GROMACS .gro file of C-alpha atoms in nm:
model
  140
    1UNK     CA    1  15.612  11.161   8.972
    2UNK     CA    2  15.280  11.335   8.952
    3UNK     CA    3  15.294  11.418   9.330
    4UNK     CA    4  15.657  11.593   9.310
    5UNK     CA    5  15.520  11.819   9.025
    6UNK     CA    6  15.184  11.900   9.214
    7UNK     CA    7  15.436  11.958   9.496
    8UNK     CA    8  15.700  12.177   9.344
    9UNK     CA    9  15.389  12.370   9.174
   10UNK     CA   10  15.207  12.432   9.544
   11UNK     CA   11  15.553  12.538   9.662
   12UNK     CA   12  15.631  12.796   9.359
   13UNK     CA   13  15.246  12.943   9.435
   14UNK     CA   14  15.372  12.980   9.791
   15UNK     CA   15  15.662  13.125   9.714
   16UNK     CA   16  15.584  13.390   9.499
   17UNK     CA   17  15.233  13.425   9.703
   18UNK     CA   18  15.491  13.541  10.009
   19UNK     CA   19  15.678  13.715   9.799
   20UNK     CA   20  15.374  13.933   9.677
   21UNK     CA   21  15.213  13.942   9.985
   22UNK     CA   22  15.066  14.249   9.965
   23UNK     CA   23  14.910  14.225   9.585
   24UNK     CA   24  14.775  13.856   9.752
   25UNK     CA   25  14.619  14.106  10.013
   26UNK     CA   26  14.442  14.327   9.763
   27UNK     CA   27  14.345  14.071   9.615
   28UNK     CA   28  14.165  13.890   9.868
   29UNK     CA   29  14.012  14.238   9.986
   30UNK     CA   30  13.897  14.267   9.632
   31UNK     CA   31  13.724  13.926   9.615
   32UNK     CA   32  13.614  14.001   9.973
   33UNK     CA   33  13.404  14.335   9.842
   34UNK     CA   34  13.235  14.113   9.594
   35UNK     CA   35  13.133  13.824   9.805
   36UNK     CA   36  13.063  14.019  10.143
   37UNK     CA   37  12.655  14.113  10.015
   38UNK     CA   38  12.590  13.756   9.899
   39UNK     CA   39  12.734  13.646  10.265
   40UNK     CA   40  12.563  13.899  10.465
   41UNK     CA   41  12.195  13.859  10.302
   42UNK     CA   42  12.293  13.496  10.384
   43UNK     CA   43  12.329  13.519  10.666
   44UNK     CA   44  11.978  13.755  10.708
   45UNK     CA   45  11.773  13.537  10.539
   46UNK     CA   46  11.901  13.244  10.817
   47UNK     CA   47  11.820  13.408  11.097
   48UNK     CA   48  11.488  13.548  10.970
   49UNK     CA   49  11.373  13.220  10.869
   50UNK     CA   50  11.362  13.078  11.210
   51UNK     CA   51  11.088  13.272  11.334
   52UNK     CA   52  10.881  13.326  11.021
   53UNK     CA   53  10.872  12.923  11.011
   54UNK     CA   54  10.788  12.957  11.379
   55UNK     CA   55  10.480  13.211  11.299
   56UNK     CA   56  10.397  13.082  10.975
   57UNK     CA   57  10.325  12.704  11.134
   58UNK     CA   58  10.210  12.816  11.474
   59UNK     CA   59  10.033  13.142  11.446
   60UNK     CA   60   9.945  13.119  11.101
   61UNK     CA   61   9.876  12.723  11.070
   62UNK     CA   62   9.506  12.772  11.165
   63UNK     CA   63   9.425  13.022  10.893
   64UNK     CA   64   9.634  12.813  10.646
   65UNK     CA   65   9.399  12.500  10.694
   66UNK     CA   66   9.068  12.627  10.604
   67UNK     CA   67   9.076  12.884  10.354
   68UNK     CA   68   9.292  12.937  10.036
   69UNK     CA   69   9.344  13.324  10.057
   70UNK     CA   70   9.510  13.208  10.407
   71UNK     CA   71   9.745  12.943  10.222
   72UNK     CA   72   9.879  13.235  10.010
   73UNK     CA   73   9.896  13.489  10.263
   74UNK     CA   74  10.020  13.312  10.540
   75UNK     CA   75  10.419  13.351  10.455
   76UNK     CA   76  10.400  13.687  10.352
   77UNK     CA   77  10.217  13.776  10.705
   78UNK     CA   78  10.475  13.591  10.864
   79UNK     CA   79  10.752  13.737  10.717
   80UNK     CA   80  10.591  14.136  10.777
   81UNK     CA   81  10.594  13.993  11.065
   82UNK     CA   82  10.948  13.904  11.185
   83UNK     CA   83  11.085  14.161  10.954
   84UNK     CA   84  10.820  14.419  11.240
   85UNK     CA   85  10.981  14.219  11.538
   86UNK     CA   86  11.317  14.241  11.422
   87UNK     CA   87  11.321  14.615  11.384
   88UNK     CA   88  11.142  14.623  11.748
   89UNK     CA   89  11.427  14.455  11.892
   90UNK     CA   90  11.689  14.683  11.698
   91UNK     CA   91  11.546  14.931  11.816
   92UNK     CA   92  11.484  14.811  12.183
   93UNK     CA   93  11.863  14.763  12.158
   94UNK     CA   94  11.969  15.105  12.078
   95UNK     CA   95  11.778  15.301  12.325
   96UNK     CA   96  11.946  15.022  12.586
   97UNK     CA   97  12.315  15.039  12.434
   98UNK     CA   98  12.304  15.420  12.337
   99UNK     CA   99  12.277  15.589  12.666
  100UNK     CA  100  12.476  15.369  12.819
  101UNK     CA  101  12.749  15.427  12.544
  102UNK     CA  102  12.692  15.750  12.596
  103UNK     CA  103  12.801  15.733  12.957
  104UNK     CA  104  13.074  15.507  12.904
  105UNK     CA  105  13.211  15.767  12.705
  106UNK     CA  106  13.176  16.028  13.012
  107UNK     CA  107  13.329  15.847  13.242
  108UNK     CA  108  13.635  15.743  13.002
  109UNK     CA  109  13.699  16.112  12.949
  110UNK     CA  110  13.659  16.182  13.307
  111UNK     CA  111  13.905  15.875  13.387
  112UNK     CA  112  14.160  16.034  13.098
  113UNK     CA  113  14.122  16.381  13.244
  114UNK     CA  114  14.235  16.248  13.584
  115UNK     CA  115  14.487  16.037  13.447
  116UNK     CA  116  14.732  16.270  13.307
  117UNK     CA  117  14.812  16.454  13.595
  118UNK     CA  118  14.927  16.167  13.761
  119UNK     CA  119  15.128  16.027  13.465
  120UNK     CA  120  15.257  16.365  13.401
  121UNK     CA  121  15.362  16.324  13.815
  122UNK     CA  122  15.524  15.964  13.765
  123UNK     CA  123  15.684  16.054  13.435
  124UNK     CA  124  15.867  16.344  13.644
  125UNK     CA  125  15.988  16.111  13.935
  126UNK     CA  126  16.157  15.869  13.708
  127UNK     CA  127  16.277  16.083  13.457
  128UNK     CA  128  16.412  16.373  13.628
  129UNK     CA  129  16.747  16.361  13.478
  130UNK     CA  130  16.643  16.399  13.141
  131UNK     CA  131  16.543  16.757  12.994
  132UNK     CA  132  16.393  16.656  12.683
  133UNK     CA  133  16.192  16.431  12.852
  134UNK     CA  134  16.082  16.711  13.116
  135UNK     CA  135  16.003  16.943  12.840
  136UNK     CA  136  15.742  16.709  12.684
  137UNK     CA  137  15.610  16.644  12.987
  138UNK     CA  138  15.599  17.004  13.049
  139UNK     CA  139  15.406  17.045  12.703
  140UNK     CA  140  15.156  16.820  12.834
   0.00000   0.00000   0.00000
């Protein structure tokens, strides 16, 4: 008996969640907004961590061992560190991606600009017959 209720319950919630799709939308967006920072410095922190452990055991593990300043110090190095090497490689990737964006976008205009005329061409063989047609073309 408990099942059928739980059942008729999930199916009402489904219902009227279909029904108001779009306020079930908003709503998610809305939640979404909220939980998006949390998520993304999540997700920062992970992928930092790997190489500050990496520098703080390796690089760092020698220092750590025989003084106490070095103890305390050693994480904080580590993570100037990685947060230094991961702005290197940001920016090693924008001087690579940029220019070549750059002239991706060149070309594509180039390409678009050659285009039409021979769409505006095709457009005319098969639709000769129609005026309104031909005009737009012709606007083109």
């Amino acid at each position: 008996m408990k099942k059928i209720r739980e059942l008729i319950v999930f199916t009402a919630f489904l219902v009227v969640a279909l029904w108001k799709f779009d306020v079930v939308i908003e709503v998610l967006k809305s939640i979404w907004k909220i939980v998006f920072p949390f998520a993304l410095g999540g997700a920062i922190a992970f992928v930092i961590n790997v190489p500050m452990s990496f520098l703080e055991k390796k690089m760092l593990g020698k220092i750590k061992e025989n003084n106490k300043i070095g103890k305390k110090a050693a994480r904080p190095i580590s993570l100037l560190l990685t947060i230094i090497l991961a702005a290197g490689v940001m920016v090693l990737v924008m001087f690579g991606v940029i220019p070549q964006l750059t002239q991706t976008m060149g070309n594509l205009m180039t390409s678009i600009s050659d285009f039409i005329p021979q769409m505006q061409n095709w457009i005319r063989e098969f639709s000769h017959d129609n005026q309104d047609i031909m005009k737009l073309v012709d606007q083109l």
